[in-house]
PDB file of C-alpha atoms in Angstrom:
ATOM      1  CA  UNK O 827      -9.336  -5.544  19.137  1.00 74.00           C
ATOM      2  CA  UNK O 828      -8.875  -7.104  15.454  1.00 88.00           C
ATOM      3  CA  UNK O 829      -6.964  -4.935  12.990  1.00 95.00           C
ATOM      4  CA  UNK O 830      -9.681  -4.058   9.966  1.00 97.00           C
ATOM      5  CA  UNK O 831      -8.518  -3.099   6.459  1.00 98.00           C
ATOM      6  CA  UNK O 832     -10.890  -1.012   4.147  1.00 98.00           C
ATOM      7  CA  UNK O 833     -10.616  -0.654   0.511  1.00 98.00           C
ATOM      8  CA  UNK O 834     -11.908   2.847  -0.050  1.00 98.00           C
ATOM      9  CA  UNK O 835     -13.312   5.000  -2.688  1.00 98.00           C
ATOM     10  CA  UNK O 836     -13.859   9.171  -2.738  1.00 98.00           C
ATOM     11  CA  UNK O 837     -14.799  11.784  -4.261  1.00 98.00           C
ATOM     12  CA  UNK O 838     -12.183  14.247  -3.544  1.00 97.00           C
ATOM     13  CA  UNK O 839     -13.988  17.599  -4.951  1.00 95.00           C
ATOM     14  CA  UNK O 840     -15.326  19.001  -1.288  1.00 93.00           C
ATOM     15  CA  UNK O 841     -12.173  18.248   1.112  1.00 97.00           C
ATOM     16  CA  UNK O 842      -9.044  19.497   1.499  1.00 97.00           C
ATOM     17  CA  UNK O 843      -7.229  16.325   1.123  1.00 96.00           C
ATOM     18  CA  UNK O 844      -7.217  12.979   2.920  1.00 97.00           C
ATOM     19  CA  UNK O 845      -5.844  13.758   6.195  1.00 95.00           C
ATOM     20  CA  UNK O 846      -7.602  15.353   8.898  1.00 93.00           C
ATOM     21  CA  UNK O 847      -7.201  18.840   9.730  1.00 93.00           C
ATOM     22  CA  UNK O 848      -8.624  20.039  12.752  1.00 88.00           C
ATOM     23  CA  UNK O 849     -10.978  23.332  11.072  1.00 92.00           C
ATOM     24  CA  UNK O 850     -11.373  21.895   7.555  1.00 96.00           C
ATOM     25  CA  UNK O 851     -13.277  18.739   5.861  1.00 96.00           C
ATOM     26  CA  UNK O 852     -11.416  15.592   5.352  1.00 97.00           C
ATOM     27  CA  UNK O 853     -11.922  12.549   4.063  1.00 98.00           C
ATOM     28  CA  UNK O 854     -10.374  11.025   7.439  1.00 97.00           C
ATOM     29  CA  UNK O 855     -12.354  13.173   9.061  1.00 96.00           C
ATOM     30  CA  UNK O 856     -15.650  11.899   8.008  1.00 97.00           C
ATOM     31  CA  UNK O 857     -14.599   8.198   8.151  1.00 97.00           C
ATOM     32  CA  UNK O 858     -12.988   8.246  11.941  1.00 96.00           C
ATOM     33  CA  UNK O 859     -16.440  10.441  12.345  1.00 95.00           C
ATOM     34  CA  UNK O 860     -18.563   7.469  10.940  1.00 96.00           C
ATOM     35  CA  UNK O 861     -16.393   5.356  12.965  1.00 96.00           C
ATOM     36  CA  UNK O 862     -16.891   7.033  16.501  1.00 95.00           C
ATOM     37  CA  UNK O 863     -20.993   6.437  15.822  1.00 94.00           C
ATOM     38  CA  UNK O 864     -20.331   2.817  15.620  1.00 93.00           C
ATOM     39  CA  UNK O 865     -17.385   2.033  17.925  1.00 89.00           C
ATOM     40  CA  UNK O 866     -18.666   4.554  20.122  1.00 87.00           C
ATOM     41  CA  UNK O 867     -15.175   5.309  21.078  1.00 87.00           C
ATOM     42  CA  UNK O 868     -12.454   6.956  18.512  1.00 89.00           C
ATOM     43  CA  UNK O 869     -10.680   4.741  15.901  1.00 90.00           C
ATOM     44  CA  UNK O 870      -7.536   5.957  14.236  1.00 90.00           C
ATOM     45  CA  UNK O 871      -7.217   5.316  10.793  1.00 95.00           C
ATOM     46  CA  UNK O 872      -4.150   4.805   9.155  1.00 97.00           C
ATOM     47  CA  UNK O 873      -3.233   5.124   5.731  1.00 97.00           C
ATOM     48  CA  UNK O 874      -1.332   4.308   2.675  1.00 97.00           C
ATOM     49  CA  UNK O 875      -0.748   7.698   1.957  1.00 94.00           C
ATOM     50  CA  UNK O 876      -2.124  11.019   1.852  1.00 92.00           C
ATOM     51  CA  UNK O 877      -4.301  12.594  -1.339  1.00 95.00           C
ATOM     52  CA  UNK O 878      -4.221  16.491  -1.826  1.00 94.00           C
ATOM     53  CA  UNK O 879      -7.199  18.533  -1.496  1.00 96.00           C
ATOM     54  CA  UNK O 880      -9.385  17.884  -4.241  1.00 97.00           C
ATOM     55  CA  UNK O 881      -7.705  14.424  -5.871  1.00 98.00           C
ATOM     56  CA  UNK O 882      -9.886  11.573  -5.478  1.00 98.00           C
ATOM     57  CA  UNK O 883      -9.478   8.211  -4.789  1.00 98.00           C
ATOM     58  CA  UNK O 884     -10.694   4.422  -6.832  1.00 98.00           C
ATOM     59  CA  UNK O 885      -9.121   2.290  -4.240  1.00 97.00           C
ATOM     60  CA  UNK O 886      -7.402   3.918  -0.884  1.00 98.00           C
ATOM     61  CA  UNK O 887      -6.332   1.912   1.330  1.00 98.00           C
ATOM     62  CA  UNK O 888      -7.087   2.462   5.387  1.00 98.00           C
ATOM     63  CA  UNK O 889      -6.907   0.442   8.534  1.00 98.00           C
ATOM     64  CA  UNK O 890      -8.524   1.113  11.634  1.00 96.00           C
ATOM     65  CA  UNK O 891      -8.972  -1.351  14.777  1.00 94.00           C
ATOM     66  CA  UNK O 892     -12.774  -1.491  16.662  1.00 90.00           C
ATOM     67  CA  UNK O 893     -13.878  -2.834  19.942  1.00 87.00           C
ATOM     68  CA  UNK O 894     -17.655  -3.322  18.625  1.00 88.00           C
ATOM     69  CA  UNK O 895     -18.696  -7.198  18.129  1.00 89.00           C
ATOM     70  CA  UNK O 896     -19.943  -7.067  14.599  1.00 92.00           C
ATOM     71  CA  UNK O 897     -19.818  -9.071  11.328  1.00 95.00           C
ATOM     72  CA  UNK O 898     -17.365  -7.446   8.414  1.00 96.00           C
ATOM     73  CA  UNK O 899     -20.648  -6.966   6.024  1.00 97.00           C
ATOM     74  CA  UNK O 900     -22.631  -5.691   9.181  1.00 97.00           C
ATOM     75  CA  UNK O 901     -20.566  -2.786   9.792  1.00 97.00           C
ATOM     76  CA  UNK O 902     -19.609  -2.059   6.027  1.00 98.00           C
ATOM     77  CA  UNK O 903     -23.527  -1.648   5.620  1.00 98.00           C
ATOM     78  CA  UNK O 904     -23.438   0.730   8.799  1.00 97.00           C
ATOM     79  CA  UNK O 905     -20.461   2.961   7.690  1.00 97.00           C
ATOM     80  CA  UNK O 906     -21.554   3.485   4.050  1.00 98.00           C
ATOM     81  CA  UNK O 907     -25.504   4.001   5.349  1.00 98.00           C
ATOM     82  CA  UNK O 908     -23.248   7.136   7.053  1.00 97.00           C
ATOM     83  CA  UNK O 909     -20.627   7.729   4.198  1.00 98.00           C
ATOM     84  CA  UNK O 910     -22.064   7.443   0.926  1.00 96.00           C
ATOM     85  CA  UNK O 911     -23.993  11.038   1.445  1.00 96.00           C
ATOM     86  CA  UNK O 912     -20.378  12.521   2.052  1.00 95.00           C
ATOM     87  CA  UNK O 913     -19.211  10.931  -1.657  1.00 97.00           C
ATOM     88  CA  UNK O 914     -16.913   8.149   0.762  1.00 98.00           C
ATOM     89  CA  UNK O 915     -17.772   4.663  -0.319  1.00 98.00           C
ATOM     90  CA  UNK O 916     -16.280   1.077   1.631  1.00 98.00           C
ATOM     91  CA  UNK O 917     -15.834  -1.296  -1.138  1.00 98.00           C
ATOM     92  CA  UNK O 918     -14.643  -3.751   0.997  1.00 98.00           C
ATOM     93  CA  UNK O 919     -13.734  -5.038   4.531  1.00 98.00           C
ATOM     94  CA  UNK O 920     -10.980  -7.622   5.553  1.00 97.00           C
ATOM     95  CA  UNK O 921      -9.092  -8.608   8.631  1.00 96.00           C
ATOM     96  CA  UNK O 922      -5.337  -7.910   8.674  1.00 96.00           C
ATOM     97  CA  UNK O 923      -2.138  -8.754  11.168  1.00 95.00           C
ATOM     98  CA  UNK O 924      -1.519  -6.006  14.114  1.00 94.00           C
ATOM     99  CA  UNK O 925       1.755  -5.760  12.259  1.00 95.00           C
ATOM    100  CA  UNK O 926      -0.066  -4.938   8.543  1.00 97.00           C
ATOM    101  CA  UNK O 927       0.703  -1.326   8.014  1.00 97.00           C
ATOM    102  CA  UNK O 928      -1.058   0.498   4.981  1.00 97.00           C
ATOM    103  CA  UNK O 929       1.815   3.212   4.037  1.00 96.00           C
ATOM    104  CA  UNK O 930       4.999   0.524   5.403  1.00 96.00           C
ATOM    105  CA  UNK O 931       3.790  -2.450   3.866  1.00 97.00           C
ATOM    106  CA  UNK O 932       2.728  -0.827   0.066  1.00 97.00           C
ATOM    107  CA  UNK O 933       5.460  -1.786  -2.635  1.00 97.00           C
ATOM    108  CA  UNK O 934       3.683   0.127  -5.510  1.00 97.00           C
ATOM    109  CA  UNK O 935       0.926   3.199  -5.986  1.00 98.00           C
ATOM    110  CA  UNK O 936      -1.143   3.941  -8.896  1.00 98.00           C
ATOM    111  CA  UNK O 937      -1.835   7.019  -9.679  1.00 98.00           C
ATOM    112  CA  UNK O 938      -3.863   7.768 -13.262  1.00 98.00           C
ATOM    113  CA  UNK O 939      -4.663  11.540 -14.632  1.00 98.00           C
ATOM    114  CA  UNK O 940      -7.934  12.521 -16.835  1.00 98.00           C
ATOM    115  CA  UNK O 941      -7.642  14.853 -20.220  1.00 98.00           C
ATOM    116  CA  UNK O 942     -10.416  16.016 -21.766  1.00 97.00           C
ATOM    117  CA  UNK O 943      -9.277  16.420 -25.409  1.00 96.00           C
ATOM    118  CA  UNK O 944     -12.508  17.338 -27.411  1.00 94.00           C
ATOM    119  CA  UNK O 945     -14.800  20.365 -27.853  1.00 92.00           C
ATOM    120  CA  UNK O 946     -17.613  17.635 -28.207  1.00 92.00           C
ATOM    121  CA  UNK O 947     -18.530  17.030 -24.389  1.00 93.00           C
ATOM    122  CA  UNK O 948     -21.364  17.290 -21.579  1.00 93.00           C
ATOM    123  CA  UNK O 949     -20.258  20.518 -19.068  1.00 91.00           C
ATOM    124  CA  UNK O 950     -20.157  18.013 -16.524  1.00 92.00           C
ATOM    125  CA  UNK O 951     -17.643  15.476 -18.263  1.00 92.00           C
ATOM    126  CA  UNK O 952     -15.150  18.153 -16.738  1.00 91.00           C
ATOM    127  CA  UNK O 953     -16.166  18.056 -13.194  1.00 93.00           C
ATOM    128  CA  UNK O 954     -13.452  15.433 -13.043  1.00 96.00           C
ATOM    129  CA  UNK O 955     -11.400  16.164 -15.837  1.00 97.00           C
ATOM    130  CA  UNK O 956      -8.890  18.247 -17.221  1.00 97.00           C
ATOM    131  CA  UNK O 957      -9.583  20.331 -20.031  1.00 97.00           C
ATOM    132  CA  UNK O 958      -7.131  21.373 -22.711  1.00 97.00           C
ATOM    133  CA  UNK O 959      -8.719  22.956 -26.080  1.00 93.00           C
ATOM    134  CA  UNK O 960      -5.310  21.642 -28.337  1.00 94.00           C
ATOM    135  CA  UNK O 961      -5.480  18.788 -30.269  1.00 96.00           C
ATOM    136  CA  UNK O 962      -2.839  16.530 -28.181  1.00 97.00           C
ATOM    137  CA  UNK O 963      -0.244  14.524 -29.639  1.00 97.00           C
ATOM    138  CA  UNK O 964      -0.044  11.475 -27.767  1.00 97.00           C
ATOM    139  CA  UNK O 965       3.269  10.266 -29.258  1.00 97.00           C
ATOM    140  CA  UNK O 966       4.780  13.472 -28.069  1.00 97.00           C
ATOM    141  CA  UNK O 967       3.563  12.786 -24.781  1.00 98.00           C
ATOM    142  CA  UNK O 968       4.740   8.749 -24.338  1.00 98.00           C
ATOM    143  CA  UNK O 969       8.260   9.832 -25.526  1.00 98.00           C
ATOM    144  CA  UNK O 970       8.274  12.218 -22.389  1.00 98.00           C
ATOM    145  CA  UNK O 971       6.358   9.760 -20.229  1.00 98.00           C
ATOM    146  CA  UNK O 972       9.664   7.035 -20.933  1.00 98.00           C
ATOM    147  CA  UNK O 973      11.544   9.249 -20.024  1.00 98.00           C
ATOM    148  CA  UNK O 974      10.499   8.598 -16.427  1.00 98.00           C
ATOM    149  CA  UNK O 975      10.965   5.262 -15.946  1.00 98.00           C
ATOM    150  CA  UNK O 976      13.876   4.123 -13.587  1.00 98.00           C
ATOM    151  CA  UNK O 977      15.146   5.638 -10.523  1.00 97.00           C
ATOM    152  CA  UNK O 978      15.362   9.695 -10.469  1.00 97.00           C
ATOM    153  CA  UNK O 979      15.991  12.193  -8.447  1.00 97.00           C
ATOM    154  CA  UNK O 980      12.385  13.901  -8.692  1.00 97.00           C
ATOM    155  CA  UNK O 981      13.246  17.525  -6.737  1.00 96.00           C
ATOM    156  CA  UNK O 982      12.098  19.869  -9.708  1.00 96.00           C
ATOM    157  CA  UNK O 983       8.603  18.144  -9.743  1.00 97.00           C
ATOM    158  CA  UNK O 984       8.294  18.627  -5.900  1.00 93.00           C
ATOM    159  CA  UNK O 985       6.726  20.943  -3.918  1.00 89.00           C
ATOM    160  CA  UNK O 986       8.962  23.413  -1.729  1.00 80.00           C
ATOM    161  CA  UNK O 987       7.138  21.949   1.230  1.00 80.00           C
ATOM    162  CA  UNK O 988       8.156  18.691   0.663  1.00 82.00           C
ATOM    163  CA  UNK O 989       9.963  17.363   3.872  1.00 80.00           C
ATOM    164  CA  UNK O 990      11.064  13.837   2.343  1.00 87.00           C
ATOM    165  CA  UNK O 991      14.713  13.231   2.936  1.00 88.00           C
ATOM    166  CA  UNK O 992      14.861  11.974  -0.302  1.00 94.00           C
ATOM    167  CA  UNK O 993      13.834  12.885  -3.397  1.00 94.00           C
ATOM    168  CA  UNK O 994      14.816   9.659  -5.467  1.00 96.00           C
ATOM    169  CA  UNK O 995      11.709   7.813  -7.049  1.00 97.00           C
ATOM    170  CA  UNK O 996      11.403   4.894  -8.552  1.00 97.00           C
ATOM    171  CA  UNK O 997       8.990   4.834 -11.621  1.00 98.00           C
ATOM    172  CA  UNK O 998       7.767   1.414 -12.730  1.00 98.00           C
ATOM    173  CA  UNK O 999       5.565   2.597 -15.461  1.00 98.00           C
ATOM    174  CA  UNK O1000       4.515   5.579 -17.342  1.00 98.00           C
ATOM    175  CA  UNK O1001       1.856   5.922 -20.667  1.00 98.00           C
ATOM    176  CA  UNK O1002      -1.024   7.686 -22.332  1.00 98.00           C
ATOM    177  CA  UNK O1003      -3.437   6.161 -23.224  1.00 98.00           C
ATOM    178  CA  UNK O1004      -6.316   7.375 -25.688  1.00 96.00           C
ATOM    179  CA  UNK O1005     -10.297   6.802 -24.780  1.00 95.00           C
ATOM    180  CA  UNK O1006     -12.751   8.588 -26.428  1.00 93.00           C
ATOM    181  CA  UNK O1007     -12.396  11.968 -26.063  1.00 95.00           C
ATOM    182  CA  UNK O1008     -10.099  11.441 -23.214  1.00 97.00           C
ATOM    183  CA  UNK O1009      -6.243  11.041 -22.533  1.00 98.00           C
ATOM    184  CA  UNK O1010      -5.655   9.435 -19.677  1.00 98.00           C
ATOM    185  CA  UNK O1011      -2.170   9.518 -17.917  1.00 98.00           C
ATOM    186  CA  UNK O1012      -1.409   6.531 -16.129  1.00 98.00           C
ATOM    187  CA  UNK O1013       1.831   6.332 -13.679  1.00 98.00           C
ATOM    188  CA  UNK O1014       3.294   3.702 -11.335  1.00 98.00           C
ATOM    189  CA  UNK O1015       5.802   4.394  -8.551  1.00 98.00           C
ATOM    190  CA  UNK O1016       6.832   3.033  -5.519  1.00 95.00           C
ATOM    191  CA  UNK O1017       5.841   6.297  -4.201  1.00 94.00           C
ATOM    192  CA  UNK O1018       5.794  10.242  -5.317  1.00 96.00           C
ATOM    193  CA  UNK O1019       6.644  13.661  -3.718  1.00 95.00           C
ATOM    194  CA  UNK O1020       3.719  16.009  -2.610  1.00 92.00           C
ATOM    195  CA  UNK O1021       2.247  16.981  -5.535  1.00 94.00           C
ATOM    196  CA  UNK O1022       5.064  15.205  -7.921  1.00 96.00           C
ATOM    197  CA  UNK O1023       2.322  13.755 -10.381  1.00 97.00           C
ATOM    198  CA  UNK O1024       0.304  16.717 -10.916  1.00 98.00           C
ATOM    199  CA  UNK O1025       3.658  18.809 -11.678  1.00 98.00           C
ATOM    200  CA  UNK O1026       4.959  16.273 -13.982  1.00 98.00           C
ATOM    201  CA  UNK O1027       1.969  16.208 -15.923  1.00 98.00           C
ATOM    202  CA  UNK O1028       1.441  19.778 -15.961  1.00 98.00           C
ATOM    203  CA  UNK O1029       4.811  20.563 -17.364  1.00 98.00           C
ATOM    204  CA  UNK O1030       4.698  17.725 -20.124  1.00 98.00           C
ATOM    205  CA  UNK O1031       1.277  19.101 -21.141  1.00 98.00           C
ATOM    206  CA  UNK O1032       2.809  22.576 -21.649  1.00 98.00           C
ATOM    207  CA  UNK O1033       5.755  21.461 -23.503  1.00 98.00           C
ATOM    208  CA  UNK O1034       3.700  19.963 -25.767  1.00 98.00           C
ATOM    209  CA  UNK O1035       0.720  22.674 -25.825  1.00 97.00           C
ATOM    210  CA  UNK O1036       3.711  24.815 -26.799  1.00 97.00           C
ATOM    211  CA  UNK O1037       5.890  22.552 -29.323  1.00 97.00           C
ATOM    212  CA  UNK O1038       8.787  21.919 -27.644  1.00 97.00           C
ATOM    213  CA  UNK O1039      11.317  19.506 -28.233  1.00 96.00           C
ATOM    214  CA  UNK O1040      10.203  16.240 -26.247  1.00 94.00           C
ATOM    215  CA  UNK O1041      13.836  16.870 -24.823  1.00 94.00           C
ATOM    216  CA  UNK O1042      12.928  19.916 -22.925  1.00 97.00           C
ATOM    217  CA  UNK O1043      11.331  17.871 -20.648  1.00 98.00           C
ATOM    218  CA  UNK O1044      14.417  15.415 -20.110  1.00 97.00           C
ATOM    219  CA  UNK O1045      16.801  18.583 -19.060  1.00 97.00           C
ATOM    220  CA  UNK O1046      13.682  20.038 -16.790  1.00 98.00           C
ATOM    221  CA  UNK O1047      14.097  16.714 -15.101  1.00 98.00           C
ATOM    222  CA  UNK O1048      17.475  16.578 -14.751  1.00 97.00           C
ATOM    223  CA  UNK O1049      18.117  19.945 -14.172  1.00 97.00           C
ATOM    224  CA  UNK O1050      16.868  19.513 -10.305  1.00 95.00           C
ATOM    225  CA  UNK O1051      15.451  22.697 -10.250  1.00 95.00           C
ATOM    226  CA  UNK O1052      11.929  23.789  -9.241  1.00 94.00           C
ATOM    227  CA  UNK O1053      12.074  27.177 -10.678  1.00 95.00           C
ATOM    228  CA  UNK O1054      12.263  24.900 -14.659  1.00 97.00           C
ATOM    229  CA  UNK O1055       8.947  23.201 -13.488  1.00 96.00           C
ATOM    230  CA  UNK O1056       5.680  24.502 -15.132  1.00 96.00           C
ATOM    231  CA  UNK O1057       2.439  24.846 -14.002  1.00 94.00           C
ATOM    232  CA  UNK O1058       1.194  21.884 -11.796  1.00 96.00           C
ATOM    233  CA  UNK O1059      -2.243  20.457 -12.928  1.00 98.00           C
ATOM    234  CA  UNK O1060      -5.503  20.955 -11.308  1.00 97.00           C
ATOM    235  CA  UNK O1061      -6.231  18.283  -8.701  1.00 97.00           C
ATOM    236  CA  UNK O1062      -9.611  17.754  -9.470  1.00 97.00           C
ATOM    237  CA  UNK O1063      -8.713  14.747 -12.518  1.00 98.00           C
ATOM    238  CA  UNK O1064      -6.237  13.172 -10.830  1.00 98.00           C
ATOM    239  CA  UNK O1065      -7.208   9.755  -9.213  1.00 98.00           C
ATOM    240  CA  UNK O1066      -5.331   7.641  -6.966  1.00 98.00           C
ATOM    241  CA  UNK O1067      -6.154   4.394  -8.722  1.00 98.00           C
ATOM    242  CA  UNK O1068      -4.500   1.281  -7.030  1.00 98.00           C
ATOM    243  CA  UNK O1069      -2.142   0.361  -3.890  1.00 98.00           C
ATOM    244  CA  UNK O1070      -0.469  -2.832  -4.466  1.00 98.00           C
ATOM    245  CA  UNK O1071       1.129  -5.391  -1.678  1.00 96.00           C
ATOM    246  CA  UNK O1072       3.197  -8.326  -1.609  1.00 86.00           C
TER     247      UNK O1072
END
């Protein structure tokens, strides 16, 4: 059996998170689902990491190994023919080394955030979006977003049910970025704590919806204390955007 890697793309809004769960919709549920029809046998899927329930996905990364005799562009045809009606979409097929691991072998993960930040908008620009009815200041924001670059310990933006041993991040890069009528948060990291972006976001936004000093959020940070956190951010305009390799 040849070791497959699948760039991936999701709509997050109808499962509770990537990973499969034995009595509740998944987004590895339906793919190792779509799988089984083809390879008529199951295929685990592994990951580069796991997406909460309702955060969706531009580029996931997943690798699975089949048994079936069948060309790359056959069987991306097949599993989308199956997917695409369940909002999953393969945007592309390679082979990969048995030793190729998804999670192991990922040196960086993108992760970008949506704000809708304008009374002028369709009702379904915020089906994936964030609203917030204040006028943002997006200087505010970047001098809190620097703040986050470099190696921290992240515990008061993680969940309580966090079991990393660690909770020292490394943040590569960090910025808001105006479009529109949107904000968009974009963040780089070699990796993040369960729910660490949404909870970072959600407290700068409320430092700022409230005129704080940009300085609050540097002592909430180092203060290593959940309790100082505010609240996390919806899930449902947060995107996992990009999963980079050497």
């Amino acid at each position: 059996m040849k070791k497959i890697l699948a760039e991936i793309a999701y709509d997050g809004s109808k499962y509770h998170g990537f990973q499969i769960q034995p009595t509740k919709p998944t987004v590895q549920g339906e793919i190792e689902k779509a799988l089984m029809k083809i390879n008529k046998k199951k295929a685990k899927i592994h990951s580069s990491g796991r997406t909460d329930k309702g955060v969706h996905a531009k580029k996931q990364i997943i690798t699975f190994n089949i048994n079936v005799n069948i060309q790359l562009n056959n069987l991306k045809k097949a599993l989308n023919a199956i997917l695409l009606k369940n909002s999953i979409k393969i945007l592309k097929l390679k082979y990969v080394k048995n030793s190729f691991h998804p999670r192991f072998n990922a040196q960086k993960r993108k992760y970008s955030y949506c704000i809708l930040n304008s009374d002028n908008y369709y009702p379904w620009e915020s089906y994936q979006a964030h609203y917030v009815n204040k006028k943002l200041n997006i200087s505010n924001l970047n001098q809190m977003a620097k703040i986050l670059i470099g190696n921290h310990d992240f515990t008061t933006f993680s969940c309580k049910k966090d079991k990393s041993k660690s909770k020292f991040r490394h943040i590569h890069f960090a910025k808001f970025k105006k479009r529109g009528k949107y904000i968009i948060f974009e963040i780089i990291g070699s990796s993040f704590l369960w729910k660490m972006v949404r909870s970072i976001i959600g407290t700068m936004l409320d430092i700022e919806i409230k005129n704080e000093s940009i300085y609050t959020f540097e002592t909430i940070l180092k203060s290593k204390n959940r309790n100082l956190a505010r609240t996390t951010a919806p899930a449902n305009a947060l995107f996992l955007d990009k999963v980079y390799y050497e």
